[in-house]
Tab-separated table of C-alpha atoms and ligand atoms in Angstrom:
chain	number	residue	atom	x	y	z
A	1	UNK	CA	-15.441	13.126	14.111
A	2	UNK	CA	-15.035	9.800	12.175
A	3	UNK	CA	-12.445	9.885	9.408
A	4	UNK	CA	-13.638	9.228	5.981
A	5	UNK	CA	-11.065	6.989	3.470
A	6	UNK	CA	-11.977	6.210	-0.121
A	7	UNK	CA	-10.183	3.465	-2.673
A	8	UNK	CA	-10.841	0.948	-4.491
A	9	UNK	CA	-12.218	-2.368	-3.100
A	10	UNK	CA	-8.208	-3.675	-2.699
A	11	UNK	CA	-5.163	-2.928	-0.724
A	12	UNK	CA	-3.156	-1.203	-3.384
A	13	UNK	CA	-1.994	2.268	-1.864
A	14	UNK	CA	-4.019	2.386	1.111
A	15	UNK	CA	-3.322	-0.631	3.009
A	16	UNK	CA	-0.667	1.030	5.140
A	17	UNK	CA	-3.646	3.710	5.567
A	18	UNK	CA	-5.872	1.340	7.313
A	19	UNK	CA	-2.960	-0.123	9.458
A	20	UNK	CA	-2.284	3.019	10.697
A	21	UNK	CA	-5.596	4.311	11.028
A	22	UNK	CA	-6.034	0.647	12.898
A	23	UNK	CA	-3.122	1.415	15.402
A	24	UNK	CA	-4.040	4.743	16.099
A	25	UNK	CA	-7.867	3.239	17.174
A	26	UNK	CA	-9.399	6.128	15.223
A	27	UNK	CA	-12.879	6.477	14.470
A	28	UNK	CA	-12.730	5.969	10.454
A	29	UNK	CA	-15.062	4.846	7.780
A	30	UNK	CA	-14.217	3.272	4.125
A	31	UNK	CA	-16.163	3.998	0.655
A	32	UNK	CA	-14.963	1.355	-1.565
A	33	UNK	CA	-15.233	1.724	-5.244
A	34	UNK	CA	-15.240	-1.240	-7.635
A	35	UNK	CA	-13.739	-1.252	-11.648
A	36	UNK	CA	-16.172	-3.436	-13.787
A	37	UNK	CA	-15.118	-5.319	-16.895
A	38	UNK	CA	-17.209	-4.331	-19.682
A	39	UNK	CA	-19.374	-7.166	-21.978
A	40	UNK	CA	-17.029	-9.885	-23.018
A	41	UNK	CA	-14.069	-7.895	-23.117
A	42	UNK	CA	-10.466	-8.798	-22.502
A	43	UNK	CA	-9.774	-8.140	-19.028
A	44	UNK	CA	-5.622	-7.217	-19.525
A	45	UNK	CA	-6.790	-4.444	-21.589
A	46	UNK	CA	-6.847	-1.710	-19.360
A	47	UNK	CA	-9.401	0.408	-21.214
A	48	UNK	CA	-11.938	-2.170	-20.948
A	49	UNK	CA	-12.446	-1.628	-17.506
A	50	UNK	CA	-15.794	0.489	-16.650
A	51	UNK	CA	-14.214	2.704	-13.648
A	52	UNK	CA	-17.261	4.799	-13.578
A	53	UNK	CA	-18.214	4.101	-10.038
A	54	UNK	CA	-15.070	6.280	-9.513
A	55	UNK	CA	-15.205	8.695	-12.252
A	56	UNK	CA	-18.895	10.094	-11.636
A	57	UNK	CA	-18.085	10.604	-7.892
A	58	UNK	CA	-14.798	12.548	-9.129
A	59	UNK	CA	-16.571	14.642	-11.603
A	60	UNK	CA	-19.115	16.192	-9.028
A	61	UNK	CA	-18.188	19.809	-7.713
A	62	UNK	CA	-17.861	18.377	-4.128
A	63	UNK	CA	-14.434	16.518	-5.049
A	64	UNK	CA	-13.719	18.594	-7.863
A	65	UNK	CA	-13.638	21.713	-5.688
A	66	UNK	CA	-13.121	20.269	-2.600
A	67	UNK	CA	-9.470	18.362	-3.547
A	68	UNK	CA	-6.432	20.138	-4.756
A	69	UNK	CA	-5.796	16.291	-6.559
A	70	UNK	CA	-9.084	14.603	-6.923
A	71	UNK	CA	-7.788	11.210	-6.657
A	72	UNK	CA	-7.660	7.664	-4.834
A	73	UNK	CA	-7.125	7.047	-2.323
A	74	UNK	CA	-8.559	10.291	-0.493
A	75	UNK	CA	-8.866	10.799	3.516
A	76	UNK	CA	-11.927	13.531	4.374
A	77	UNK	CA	-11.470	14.178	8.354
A	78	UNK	CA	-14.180	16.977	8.612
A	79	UNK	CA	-12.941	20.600	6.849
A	80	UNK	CA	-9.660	18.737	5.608
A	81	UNK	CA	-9.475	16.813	2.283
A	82	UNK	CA	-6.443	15.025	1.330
A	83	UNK	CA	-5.555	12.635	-1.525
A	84	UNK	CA	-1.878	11.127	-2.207
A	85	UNK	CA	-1.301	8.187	0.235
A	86	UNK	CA	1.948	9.184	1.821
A	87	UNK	CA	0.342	12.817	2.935
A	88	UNK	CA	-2.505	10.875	3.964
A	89	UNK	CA	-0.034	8.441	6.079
A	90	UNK	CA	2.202	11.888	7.535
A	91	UNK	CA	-1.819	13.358	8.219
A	92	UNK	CA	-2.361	10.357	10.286
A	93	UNK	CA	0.865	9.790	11.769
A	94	UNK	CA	0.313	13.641	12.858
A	95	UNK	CA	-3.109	13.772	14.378
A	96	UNK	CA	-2.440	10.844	16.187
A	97	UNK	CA	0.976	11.717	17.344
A	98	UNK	CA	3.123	8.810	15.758
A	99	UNK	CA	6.503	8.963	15.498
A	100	UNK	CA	6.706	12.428	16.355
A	101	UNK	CA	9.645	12.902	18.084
A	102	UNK	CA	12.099	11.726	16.103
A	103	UNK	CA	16.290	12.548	16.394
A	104	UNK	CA	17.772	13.891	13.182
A	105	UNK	CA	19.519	10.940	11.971
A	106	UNK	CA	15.821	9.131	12.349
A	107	UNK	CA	14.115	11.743	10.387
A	108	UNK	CA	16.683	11.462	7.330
A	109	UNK	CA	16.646	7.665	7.801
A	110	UNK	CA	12.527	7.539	7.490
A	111	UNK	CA	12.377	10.756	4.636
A	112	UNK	CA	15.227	8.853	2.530
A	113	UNK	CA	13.642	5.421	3.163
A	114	UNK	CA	9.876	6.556	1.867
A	115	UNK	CA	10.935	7.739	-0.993
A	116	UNK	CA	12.903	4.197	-1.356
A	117	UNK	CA	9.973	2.469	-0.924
A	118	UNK	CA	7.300	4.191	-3.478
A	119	UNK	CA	10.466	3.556	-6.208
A	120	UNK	CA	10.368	-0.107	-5.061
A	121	UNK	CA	6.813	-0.493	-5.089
A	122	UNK	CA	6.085	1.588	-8.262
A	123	UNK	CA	8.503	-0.983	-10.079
A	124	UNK	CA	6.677	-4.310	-8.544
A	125	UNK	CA	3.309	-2.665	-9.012
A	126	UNK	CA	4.259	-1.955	-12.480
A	127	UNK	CA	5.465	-5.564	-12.706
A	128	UNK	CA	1.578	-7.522	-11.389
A	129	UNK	CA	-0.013	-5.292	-13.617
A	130	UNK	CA	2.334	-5.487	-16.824
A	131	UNK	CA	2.561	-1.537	-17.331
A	132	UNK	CA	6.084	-1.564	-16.346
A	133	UNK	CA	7.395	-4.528	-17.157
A	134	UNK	CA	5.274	-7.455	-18.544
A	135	UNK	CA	4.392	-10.215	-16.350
A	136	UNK	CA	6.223	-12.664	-18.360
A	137	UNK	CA	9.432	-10.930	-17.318
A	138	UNK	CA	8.513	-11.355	-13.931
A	139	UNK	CA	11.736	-13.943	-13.177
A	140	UNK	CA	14.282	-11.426	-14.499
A	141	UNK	CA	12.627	-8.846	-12.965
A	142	UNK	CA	12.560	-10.136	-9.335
A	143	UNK	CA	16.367	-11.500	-9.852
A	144	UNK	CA	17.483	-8.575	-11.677
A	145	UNK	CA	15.673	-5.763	-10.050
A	146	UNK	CA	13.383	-6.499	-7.417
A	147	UNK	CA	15.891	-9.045	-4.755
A	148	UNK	CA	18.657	-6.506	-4.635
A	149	UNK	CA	16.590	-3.722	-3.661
A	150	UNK	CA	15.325	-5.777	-1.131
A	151	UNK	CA	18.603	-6.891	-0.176
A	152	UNK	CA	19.542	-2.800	0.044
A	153	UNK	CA	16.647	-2.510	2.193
A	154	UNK	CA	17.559	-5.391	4.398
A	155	UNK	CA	20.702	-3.544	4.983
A	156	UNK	CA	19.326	-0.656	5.840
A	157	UNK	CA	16.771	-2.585	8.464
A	158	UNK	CA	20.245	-3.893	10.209
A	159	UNK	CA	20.088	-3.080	13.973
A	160	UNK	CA	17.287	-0.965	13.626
A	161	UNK	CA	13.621	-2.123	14.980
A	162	UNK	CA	11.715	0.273	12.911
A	163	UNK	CA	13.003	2.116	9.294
A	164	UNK	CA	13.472	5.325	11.477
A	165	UNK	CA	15.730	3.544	14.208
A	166	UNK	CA	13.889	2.633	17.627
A	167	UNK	CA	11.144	4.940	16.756
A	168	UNK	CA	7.678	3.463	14.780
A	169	UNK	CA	6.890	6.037	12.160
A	170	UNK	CA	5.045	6.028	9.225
A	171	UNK	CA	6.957	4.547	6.993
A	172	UNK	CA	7.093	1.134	8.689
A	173	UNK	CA	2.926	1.112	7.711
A	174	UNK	CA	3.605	1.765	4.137
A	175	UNK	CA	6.978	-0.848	4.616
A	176	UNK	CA	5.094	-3.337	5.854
A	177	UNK	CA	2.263	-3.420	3.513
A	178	UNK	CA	4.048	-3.297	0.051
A	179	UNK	CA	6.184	-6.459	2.019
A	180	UNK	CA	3.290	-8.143	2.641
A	181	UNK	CA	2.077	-7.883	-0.647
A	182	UNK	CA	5.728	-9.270	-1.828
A	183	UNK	CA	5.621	-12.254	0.206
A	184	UNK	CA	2.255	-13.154	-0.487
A	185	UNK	CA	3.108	-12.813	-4.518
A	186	UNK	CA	6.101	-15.173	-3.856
A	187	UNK	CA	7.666	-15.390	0.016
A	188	UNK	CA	10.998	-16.853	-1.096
A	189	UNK	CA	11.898	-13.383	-2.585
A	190	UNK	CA	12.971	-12.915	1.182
A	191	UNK	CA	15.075	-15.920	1.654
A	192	UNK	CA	18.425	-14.700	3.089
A	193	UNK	CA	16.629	-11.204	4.384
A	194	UNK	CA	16.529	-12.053	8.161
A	195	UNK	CA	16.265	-8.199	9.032
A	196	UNK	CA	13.382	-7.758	6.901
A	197	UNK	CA	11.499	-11.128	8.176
A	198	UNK	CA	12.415	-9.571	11.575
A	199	UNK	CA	10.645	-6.096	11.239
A	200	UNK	CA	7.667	-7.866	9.252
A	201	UNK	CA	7.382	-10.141	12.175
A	202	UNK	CA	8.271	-7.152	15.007
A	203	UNK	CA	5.664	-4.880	13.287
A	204	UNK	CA	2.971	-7.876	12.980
A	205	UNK	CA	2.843	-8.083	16.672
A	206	UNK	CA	1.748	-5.167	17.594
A	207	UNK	CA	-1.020	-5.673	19.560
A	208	UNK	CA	-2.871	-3.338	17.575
A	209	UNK	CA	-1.681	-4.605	14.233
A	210	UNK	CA	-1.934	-8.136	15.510
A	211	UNK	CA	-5.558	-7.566	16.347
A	212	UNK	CA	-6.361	-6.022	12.952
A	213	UNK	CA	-4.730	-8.612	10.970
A	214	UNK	CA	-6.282	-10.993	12.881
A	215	UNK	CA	-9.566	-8.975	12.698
A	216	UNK	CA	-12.716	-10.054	9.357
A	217	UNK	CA	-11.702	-5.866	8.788
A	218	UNK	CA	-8.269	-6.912	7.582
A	219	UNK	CA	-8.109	-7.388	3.691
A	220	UNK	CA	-5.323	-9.907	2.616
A	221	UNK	CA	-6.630	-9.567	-0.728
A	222	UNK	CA	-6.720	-8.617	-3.435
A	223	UNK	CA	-3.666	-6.551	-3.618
A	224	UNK	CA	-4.288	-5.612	-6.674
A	225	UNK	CA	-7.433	-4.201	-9.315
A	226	UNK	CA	-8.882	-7.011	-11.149
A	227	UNK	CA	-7.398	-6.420	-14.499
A	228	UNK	CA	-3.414	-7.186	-12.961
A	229	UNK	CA	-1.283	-10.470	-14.194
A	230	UNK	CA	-1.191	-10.868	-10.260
A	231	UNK	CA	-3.313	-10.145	-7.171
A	232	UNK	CA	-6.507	-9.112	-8.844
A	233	UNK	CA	-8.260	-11.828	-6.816
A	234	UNK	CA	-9.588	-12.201	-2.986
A	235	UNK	CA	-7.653	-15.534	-3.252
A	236	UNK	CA	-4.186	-14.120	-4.718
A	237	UNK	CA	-3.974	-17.129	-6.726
A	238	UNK	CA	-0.503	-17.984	-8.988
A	239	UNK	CA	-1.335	-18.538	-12.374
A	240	UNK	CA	2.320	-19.691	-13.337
B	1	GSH	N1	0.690	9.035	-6.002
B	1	GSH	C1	-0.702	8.708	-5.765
B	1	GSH	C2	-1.150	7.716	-6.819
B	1	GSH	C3	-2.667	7.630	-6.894
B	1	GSH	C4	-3.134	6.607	-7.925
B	1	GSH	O1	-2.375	6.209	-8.833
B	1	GSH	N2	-4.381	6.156	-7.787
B	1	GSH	C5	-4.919	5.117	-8.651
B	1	GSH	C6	-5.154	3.855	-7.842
B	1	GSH	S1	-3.689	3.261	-7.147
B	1	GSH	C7	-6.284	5.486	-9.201
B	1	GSH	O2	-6.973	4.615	-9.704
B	1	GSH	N3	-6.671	6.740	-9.142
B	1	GSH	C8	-7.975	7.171	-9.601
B	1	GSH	C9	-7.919	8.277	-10.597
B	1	GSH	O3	-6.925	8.375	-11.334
B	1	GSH	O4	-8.898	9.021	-10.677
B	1	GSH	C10	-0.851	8.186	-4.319
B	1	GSH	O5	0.157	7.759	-3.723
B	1	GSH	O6	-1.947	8.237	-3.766
């Protein structure tokens, strides 16, 4: 039975989805919803954005009924419906029998560390969009905020091949992806992070990974929906 996945047309919160779903050579299928900006509007405004594409499909009884938390992203994998894109990720992991056997410490080390990374990622999320903290902060921000986190992180990645230990879980797919976003917004946030270039570099070469990333499937961008300071675009431009 093929997998159904639905999100915006971006990588946002289910890039780590596709890796996995990727690595685990499931049978899966996208629906890809777009935002549109309405007549000569101001695109930073958020409530200029015509997200109907999303909305009607949300309203209907099917995903009204059908979800506990209509939302996106949303996995359908026949008679189960999920939305929240860490379930979806444990769902995967699951079914596909990834990083399953893991010893206690490894199981702390991955449960503490996901929870690590959605604060992390909330806060640099918050920052390319300016809902958090506006764009023009962004210097502070990453010296202030966002490089010591990644330095804790870093720490945390010392000696260990994967967040859980030896063991690929998956956490390193949701790891990896919000990383990849970082380094693409600005790689020299990782200057001085050699265990975090390590496992971005370990992880890339899966084969599997490799061959996605490699792959016209793979999405580098946009990151982000259109109307964010950064990574709204296919290109990922800097406008600073
Ligand atoms: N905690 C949720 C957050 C979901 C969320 O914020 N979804 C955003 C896109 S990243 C959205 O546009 N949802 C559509 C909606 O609110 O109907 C998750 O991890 O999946």
């Amino acid at each position: 039975m093929t997998i159904e996945v639905g999100y915006w047309n971006i990588r946002g919160l289910i890039g780590g989805v596709r890796l996995m779903l990727e690595y685990a050579g499931a049978d899966w299928n996208e629906t890809f919803y777009e935002a549109h900006l309405k007549e000569n509007a101001d695109r930073k405004d958020f409530t200029n954005w015509d997200r109907s594409e999303w909305t009607n499909v949300k309203a209907t009884a099917e995903f009204q009924d059908g979800f506990a938390f209509p939302n996106l992203p949303y996995l359908v994998d026949g008679d189960v419906r999920i939305s929240q894109s860490t379930a979806m990720l444990k769902y995967i992991a699951r079914k596909f029998d990834i990083g399953q056997k893991l010893s206690d410490t490894e199981s702390w080390r991955v449960d503490q560390a996901a929870d690590q990374i959605v604060d992390v990622r909330g806060g640099f999320v918050g920052l390319c969009y300016g809902f958090r903290t506006p764009f023009a902060q962004r210097e502070t921000y990453c010296e202030n905020t966002l490089k010591p986190q990644l330095k804790q992180l870093d720490r945390y990645m010392a000696g260990n091949n994967f967040v859980a230990g030896e063991t690929l879980s998956y956490v390193d797919f949701m790891f990896w992806e919000i990383l990849d976003h970082m380094e693409l917004f600005d790689a020299s946030l990782f200057d001085g992070l050699d265990n975090i270039k390590a496992f971005k570099k370990r992880f890339a070469e899966l084969p599997k990974i490799a061959a996605y990333i490699l792959s016209d499937k793979f999405m580098r961008g946009p990151c982000n929906n259109k109307m964010a300071s950064w990574g709204g675009d296919k290109e990922l431009k800097r406008t600073w």
